[in-house]
XYZ file of C-alpha atoms in Angstrom:
558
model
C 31.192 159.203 -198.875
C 30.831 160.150 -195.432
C 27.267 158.940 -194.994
C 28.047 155.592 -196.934
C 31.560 155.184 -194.030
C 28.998 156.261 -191.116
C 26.670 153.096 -192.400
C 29.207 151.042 -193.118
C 30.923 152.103 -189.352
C 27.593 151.568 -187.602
C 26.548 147.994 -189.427
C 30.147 147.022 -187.719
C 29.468 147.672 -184.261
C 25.607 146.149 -184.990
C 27.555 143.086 -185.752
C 30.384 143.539 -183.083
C 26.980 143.290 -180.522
C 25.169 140.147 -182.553
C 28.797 138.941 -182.050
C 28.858 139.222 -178.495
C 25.011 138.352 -178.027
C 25.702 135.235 -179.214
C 29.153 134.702 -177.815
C 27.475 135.816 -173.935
C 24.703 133.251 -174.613
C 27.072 130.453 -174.696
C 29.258 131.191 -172.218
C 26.686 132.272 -168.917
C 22.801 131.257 -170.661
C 21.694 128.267 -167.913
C 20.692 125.296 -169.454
C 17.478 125.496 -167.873
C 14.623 127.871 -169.059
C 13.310 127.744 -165.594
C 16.775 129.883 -164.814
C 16.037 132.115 -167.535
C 16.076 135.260 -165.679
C 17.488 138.884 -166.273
C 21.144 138.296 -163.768
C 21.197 135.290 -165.818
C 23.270 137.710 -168.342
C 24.418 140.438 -165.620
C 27.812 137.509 -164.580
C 31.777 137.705 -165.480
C 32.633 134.779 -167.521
C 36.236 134.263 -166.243
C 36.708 132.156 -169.844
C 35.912 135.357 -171.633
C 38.493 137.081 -169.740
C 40.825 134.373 -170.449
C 40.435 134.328 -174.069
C 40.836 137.887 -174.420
C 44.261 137.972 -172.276
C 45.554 135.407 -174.119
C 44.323 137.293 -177.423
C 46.168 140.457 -176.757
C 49.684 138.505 -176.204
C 49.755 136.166 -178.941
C 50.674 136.735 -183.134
C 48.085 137.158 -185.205
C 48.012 133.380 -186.310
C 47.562 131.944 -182.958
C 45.127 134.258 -182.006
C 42.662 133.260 -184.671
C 43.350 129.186 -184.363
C 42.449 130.135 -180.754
C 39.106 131.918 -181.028
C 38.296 129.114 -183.958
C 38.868 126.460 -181.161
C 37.210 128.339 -178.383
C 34.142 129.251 -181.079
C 33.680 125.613 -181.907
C 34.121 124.534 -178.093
C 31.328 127.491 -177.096
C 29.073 126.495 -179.872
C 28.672 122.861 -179.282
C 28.166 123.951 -175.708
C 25.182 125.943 -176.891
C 23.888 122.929 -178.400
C 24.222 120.987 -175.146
C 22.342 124.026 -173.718
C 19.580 124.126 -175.931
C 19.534 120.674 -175.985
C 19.284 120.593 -172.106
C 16.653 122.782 -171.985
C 14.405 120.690 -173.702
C 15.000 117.672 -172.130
C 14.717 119.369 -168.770
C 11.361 121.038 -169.778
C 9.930 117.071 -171.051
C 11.895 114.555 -168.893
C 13.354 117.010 -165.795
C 16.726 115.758 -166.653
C 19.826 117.164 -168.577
C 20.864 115.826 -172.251
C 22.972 112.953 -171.877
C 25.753 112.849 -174.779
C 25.902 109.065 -175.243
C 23.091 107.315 -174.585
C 20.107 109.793 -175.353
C 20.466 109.964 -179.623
C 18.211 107.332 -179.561
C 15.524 109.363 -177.731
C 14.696 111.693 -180.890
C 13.192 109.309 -183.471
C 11.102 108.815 -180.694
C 10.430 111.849 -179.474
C 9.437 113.097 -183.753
C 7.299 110.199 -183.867
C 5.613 111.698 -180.659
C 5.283 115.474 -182.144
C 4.108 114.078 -185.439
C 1.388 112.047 -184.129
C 0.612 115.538 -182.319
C 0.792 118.151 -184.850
C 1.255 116.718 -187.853
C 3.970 115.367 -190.520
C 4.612 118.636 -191.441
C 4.959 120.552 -188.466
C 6.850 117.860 -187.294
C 9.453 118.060 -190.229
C 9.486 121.610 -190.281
C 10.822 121.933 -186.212
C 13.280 119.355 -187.231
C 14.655 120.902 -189.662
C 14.404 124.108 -187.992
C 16.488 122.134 -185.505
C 19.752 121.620 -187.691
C 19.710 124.868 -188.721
C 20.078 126.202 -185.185
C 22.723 123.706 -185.078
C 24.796 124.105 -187.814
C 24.184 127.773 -187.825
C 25.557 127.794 -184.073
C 28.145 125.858 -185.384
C 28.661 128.265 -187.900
C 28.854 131.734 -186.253
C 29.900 130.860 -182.868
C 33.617 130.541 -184.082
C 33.060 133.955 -186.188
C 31.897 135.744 -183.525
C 34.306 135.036 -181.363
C 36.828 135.578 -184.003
C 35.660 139.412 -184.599
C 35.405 139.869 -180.848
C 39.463 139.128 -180.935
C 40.329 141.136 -183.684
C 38.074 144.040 -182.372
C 39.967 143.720 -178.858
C 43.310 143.796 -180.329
C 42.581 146.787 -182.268
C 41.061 148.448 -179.077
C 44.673 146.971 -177.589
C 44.924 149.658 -174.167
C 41.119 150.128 -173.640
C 40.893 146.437 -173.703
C 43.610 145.315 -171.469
C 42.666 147.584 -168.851
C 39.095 146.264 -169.128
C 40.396 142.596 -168.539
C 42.022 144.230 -165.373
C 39.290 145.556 -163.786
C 37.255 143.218 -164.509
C 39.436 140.520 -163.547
C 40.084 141.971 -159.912
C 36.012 142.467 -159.867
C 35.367 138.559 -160.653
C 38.290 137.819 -158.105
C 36.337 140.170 -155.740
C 33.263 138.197 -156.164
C 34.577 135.473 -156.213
C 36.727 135.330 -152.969
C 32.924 136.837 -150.938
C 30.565 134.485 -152.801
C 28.638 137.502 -154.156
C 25.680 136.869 -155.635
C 22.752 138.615 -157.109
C 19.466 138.379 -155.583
C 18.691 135.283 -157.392
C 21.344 133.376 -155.743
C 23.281 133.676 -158.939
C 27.044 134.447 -158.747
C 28.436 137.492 -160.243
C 31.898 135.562 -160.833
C 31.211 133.132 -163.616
C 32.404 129.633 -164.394
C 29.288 128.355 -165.434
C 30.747 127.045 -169.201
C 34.169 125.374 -167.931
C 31.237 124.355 -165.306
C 28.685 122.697 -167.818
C 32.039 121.198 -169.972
C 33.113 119.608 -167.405
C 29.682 118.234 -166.069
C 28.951 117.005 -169.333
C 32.985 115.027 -169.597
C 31.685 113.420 -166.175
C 28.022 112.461 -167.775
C 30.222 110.914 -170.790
C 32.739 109.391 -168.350
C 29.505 107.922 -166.194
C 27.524 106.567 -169.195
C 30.368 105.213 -171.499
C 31.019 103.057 -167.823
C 27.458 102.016 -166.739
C 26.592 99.320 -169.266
C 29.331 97.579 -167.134
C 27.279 98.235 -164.457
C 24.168 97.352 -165.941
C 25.544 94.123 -166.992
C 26.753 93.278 -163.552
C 23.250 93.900 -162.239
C 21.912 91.426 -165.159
C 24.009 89.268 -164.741
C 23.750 89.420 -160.976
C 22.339 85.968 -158.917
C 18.305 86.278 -159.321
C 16.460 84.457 -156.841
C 13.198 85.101 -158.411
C 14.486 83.144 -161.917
C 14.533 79.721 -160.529
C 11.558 79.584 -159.213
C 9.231 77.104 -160.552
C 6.283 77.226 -161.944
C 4.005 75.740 -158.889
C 5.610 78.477 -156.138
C 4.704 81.491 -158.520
C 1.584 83.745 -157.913
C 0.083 81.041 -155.627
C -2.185 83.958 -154.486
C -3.411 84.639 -158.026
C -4.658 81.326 -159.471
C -7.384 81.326 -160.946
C -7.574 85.434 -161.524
C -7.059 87.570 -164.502
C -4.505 89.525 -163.211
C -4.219 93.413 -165.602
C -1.102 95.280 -165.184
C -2.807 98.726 -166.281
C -0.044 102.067 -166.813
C -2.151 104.672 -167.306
C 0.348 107.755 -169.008
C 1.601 110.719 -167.600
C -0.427 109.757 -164.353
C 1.690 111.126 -161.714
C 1.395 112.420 -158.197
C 0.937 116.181 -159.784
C -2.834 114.580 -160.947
C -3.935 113.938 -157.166
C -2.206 116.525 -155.233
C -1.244 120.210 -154.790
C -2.067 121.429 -158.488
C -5.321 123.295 -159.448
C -6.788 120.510 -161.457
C -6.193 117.527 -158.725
C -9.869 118.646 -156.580
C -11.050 117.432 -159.662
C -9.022 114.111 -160.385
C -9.349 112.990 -156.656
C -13.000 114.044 -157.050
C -12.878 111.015 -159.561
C -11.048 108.593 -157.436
C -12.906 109.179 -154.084
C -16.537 108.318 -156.580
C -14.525 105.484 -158.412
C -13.859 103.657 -154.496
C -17.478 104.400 -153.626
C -18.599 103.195 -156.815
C -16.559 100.074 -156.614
C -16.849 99.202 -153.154
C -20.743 98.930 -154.151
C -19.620 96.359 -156.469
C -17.896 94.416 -153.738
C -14.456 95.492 -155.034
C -11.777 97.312 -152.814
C -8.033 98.946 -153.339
C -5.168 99.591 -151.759
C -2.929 102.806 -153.137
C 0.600 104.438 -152.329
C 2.771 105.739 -154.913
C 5.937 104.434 -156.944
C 9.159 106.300 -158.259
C 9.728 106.422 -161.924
C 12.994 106.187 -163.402
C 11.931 108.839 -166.414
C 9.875 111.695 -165.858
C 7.627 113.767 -169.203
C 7.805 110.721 -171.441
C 9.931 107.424 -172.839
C 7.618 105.405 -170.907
C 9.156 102.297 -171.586
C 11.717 102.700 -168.995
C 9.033 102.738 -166.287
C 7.404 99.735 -167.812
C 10.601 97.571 -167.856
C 11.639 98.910 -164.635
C 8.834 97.673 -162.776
C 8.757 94.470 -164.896
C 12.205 93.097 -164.203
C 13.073 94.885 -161.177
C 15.773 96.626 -162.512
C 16.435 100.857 -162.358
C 16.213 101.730 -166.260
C 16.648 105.282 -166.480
C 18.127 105.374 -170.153
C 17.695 104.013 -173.759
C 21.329 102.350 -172.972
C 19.763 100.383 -170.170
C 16.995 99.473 -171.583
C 18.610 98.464 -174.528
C 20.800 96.227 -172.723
C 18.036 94.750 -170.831
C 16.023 93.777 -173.382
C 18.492 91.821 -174.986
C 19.469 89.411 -171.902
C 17.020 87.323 -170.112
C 16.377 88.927 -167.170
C 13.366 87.195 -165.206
C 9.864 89.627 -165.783
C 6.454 89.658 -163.893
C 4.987 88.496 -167.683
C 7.342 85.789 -167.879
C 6.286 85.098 -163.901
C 2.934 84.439 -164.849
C 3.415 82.247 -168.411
C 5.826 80.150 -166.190
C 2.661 80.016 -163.716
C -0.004 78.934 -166.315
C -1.460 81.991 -167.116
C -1.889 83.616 -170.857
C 0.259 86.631 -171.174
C -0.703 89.249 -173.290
C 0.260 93.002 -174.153
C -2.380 95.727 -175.469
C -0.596 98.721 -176.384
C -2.784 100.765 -178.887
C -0.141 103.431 -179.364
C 2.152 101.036 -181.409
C 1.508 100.952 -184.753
C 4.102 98.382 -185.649
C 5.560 95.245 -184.677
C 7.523 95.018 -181.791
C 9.958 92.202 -181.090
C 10.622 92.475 -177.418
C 7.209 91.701 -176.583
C 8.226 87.990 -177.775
C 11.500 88.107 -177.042
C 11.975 89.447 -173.855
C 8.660 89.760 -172.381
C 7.475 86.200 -173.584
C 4.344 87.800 -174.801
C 1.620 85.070 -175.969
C -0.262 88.075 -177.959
C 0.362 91.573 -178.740
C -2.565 93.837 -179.507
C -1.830 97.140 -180.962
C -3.113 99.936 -183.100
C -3.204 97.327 -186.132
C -4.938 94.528 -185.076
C -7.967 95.786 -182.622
C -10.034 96.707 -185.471
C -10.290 100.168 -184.700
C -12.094 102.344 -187.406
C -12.697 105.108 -185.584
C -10.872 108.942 -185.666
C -7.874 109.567 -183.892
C -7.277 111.565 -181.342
C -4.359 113.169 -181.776
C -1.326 110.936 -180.215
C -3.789 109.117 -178.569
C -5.812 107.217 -181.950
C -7.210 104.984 -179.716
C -9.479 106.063 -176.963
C -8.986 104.178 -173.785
C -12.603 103.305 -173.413
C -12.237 101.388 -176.810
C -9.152 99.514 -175.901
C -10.629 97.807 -172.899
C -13.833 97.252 -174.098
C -11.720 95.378 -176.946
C -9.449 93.521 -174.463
C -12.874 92.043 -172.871
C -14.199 90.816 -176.124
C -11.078 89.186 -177.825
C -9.402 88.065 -174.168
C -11.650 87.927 -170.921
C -14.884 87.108 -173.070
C -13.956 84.077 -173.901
C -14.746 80.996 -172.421
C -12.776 77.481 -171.519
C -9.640 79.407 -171.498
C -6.844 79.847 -169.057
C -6.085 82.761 -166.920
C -5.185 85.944 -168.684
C -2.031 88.093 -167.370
C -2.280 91.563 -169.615
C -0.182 94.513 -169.628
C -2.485 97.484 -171.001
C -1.375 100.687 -171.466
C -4.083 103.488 -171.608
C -2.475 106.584 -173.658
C -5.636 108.974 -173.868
C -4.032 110.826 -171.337
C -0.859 111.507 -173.399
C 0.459 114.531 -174.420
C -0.953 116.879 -176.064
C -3.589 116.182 -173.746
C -6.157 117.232 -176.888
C -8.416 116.784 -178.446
C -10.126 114.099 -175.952
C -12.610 111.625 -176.321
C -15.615 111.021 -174.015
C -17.270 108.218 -172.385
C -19.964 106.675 -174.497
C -22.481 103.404 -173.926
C -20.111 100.288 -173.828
C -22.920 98.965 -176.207
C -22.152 101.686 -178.509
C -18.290 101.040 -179.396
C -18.416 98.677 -182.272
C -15.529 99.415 -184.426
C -14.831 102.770 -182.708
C -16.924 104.660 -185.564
C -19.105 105.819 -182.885
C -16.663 108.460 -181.641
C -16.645 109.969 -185.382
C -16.885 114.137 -185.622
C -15.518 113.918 -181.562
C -12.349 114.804 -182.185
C -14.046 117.882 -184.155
C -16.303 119.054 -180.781
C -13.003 119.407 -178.667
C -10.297 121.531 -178.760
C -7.126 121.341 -180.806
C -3.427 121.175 -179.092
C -2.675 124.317 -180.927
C -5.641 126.109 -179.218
C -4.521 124.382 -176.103
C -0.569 124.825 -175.988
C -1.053 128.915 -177.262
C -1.678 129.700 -173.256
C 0.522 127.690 -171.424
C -1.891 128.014 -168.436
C -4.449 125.783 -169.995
C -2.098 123.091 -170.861
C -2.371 122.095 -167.254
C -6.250 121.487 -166.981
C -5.919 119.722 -170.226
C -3.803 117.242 -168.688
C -6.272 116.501 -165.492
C -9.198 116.437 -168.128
C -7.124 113.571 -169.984
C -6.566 112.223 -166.815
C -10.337 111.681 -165.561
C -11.258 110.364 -168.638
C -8.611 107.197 -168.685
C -9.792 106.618 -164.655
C -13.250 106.869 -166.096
C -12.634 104.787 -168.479
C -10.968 102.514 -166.388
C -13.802 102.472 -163.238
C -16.500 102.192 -165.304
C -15.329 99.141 -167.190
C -14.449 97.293 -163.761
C -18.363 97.789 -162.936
C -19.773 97.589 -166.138
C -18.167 94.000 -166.594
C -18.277 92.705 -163.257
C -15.572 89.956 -162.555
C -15.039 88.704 -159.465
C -11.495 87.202 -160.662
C -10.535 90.401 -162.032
C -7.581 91.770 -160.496
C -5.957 94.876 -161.280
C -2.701 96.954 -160.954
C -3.132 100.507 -162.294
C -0.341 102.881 -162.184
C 1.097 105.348 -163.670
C 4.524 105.446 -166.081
C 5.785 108.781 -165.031
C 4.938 112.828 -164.297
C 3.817 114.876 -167.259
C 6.004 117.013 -168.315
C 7.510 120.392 -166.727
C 4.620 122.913 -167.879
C 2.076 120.789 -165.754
C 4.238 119.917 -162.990
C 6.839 123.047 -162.280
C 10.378 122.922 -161.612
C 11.451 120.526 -159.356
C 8.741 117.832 -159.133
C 9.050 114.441 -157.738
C 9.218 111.380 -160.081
C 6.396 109.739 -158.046
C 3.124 107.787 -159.628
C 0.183 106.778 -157.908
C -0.253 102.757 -158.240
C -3.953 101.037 -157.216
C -4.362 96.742 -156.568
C -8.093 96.356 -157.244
C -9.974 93.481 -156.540
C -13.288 91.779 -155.471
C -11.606 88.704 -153.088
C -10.464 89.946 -149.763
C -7.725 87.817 -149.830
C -5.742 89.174 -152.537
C -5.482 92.008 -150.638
C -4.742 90.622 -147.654
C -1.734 89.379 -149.257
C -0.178 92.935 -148.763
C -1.555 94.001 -145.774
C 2.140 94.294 -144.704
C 2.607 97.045 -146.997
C 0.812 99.961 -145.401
C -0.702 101.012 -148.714
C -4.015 103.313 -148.253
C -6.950 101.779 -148.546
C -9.089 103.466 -152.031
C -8.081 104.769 -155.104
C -6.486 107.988 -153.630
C -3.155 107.965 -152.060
C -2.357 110.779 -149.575
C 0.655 112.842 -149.266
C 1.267 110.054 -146.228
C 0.923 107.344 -148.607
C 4.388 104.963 -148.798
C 6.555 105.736 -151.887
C 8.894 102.624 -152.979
C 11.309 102.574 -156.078
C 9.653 101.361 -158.834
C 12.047 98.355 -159.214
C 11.433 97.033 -155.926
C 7.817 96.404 -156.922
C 8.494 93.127 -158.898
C 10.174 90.988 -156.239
C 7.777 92.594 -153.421
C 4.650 91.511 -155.837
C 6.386 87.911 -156.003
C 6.842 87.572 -152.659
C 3.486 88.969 -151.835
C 1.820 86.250 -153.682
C 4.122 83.497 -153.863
C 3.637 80.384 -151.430
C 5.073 82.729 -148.163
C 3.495 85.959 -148.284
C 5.641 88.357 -145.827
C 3.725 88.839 -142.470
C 5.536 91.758 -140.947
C 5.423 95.398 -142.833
C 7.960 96.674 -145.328
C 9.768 99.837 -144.532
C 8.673 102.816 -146.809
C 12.207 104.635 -147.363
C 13.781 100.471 -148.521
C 16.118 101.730 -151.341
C 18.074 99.033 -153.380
C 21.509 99.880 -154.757
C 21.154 100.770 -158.640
């Protein structure tokens, strides 16, 4: 009997400690696994202190509605956590409560296309679980904490003492650890009451949004015969290469490599008679949801949500595609990713053809994410858009996704001759590695990405001077930074952005600009908002070009 009572006495304290494991996670874990460090966990929560005064001076009833409310409060704010974490480790941003649910059937297509249906199903469903189990034993666990501090009554008021003078201590001298972190806690009624702001702040701005839409555009009544005066006659390619950000051409151990690429690609097309101009562009997102990138630099408008962009794509806000079909030229979207239809391209965009995974006659493997290489979606562009003949000028948004994550397995470059219906690049996918192989060290994840990355510029060079045009024109940039295990905390939001082209005079229309002449921006290079590019592009090669510089640090209100 007195073995079975020892068990039965020591499986109660095991759970009293899973109790307050779980309990201490919620109330002083950061939200950020970049935080994650051992004084993390070595802080006073002054709510824990709270609850447990309160507890010892309150009947029994009270006491557990109390720790029921406070569990449920502490558990959805473990959620949040968790839920930050992730979205700070992909997009260097915290969880936003209202207007990021629309991010995860996105983000699941994105893992499936990566590891597979199942794996994909399995970590969402692993997913609720978490949640519902936090749900769950969040408000029991705080619930036996109060009963076990009641029925510890003396020791555990005079704990809450001391410990209360110590956090006031701490408190009143800013002492912190060596981390910077302080010892007196208020890092949940902190992150509760960031998060009431975020909802506050995102519940108001499609009211800001809308006056910004709604807003006098200059660049909307412009005709027709004043538009892209500077272009006529040119295929103009808006090119968004992914995840190519400023990590890929400076300060990380795989950019020698990438600007090895871009200081060939200038040689190799300045002996074609084609030069460049570079600088770099801030994205609104950052690790993925590249759309808001592409609309933001399309309509000149800061999109940094799936609220935003909602809202923009639904009003008739003036884009550089819309620019050019005003102007005469064809307008056309290539996005090999998709692998449905999408109704913005003709509804907001004005889109005279969309090309996507469906229609390019692609019959090759896929590569991961990426099913289409990027080699085979502009050799396709050439032969169903600039290969024709007695046609108009073609305006094209492409994006090149080959350098998407999982950064694996990747194509190669092959004979342009050789592409056909892509069934050249069968057993490739087999000769590289998998992301499983890749993602196991997260050290190697990083290379991955600048190996993804020279192949799209590859790509990219070699089909400007494999198919010599001297009325190409191109704008190649990139959507966003990769995600937080190739960048590190803290990185910018910047993308390099490239104008190619073989006449002089389309790039002396932005000689005011100070961009760098090549393919490789410097850490000197200017850095603009993304949404100031459209009207600056307009201007550029509308019937006045500018004729005096544009300041580098020009920010417009958002």
């Amino acid at each position: 009997m007195n073995r079975i009572q020892q068990a039965r006495t020591a499986a109660g304290w095991v759970v009293s400690a899973l109790a307050l494991t779980v309990v201490w996670f919620a109330l002083v874990a950061p939200n950020q696994l970049s935080q994650f460090t051992p004084s993390a966990f070595l802080r006073i929560p002054i709510e824990a202190l709270i609850v447990v005064a309160v507890g010892l001076f309150v009947k029994a009833r009270a006491r557990r509605v109390i720790a029921l409310v406070v569990g449920v409060l502490l558990a959805v704010l473990a959620i949040v956590k968790l839920l930050d974490m992730g979205f700070f480790e992909e997009i260097d941003r915290p969880f936003n409560p209202v207007s990021d649910w629309g991010s995860f059937g996105p983000a699941f297509g994105v893992l499936r296309d990566s590891v597979g249906q199942g794996w994909a199903v399995t970590a969402a469903i692993a997913a609720v679980a978490l949640a519902v189990a936090l749900l769950v034993f969040v408000p029991i666990s705080v619930l036996r904490l109060t009963r076990l501090t009641v029925r510890h009554r003396t020791l555990s008021t005079r704990a809450v003492a001391v410990l209360g003078v110590v956090w006031i201590v701490c408190a009143a001298f800013g002492i912190r650890d060596f981390a910077g972190t302080p010892f007196a806690s208020t890092s949940a009624t902190g992150l509760a009451y960031d998060e009431v702001r975020a909802v506050r702040t995102a519940l108001r701005d499609p009211q800001t949004f809308a006056a910004a839409l709604t807003s006098n555009d200059p660049m909307r009544g412009e005709r027709g015969a004043g538009l892209l005066t500077g272009l006529r006659g040119k295929d103009v390619l808006l090119v968004f290469v992914e995840s190519y950000g400023r990590v890929a051409v400076q300060d990380s151990t795989f950019s020698p490599r990438v600007d090895s690429v871009l200081r060939a690609g200038t040689k190799t097309l300045r002996a074609a008679g084609f030069a460049s101009r570079s600088a770099f562009l801030t994205s609104p997102t950052f690790g993925g949801i590249s759309w808001l990138a592409h609309s933001t630099l399309q309509s000149g408008l800061w999109v940094d949500s799936q609220q935003r962009y909602d809202q923009l794509v639904a009003s008739h806000r003036f884009t550089l595609s819309s620019a050019f079909k005003r102007a005469g030229w064809r307008t056309v979207s290539d996005v090999p990713s998709d692998n449905r239809y999408w109704p913005q391209g003709r509804t907001f965009y004005h889109y005279d053809k969309l090309y996507n995974g469906l229609n390019v006659g692609y019959n090759g493997p896929s590569f991961s994410y990426a099913a289409v290489p990027d080699q085979y979606t502009l050799s396709t562009f050439r032969r169903l858009e600039l290969a024709k003949t007695h046609r108009a000028p073609v305006m094209a948004e492409i994006d090149l996704v080959s350098s998407h994550t999982p950064w694996a397995p990747l194509p190669h470059m092959i004979g342009w001759n050789r592409l056909g219906d892509g069934s050249a690049f069968d057993g490739m996918p087999q000769q590289g590695r998998t992301p499983d192989a890749v993602w196991r060290h997260p050290s190697q994840v990083g290379p991955a990405y600048g190996q993804s990355i020279e192949y799209s510029l590859h790509a990219l060079i070699s089909f400007v001077q494999t198919y010599h045009d001297n009325n190409l024109v191109l704008v190649v940039l990139g959507d966003h930074q990769p995600a937080t295990i190739v960048t590190g905390a803290g990185a910018s939001h910047d993308v390099p952005i490239s104008i190619i082209a073989h006449d002089p005079a389309v790039l002396d229309r932005i000689s005011p600009w100070g961009w760098q002449d090549g393919l490789l921006p410097s850490s000197k290079a200017p850095v603009w908002p993304m949404d100031s590019f459209r009207d600056r592009f307009l201007n550029a090669y509308g019937p006045h070009p500018p004729t005096t510089p544009i300041p580098t640090d020009f920010h417009p209100q958002r």
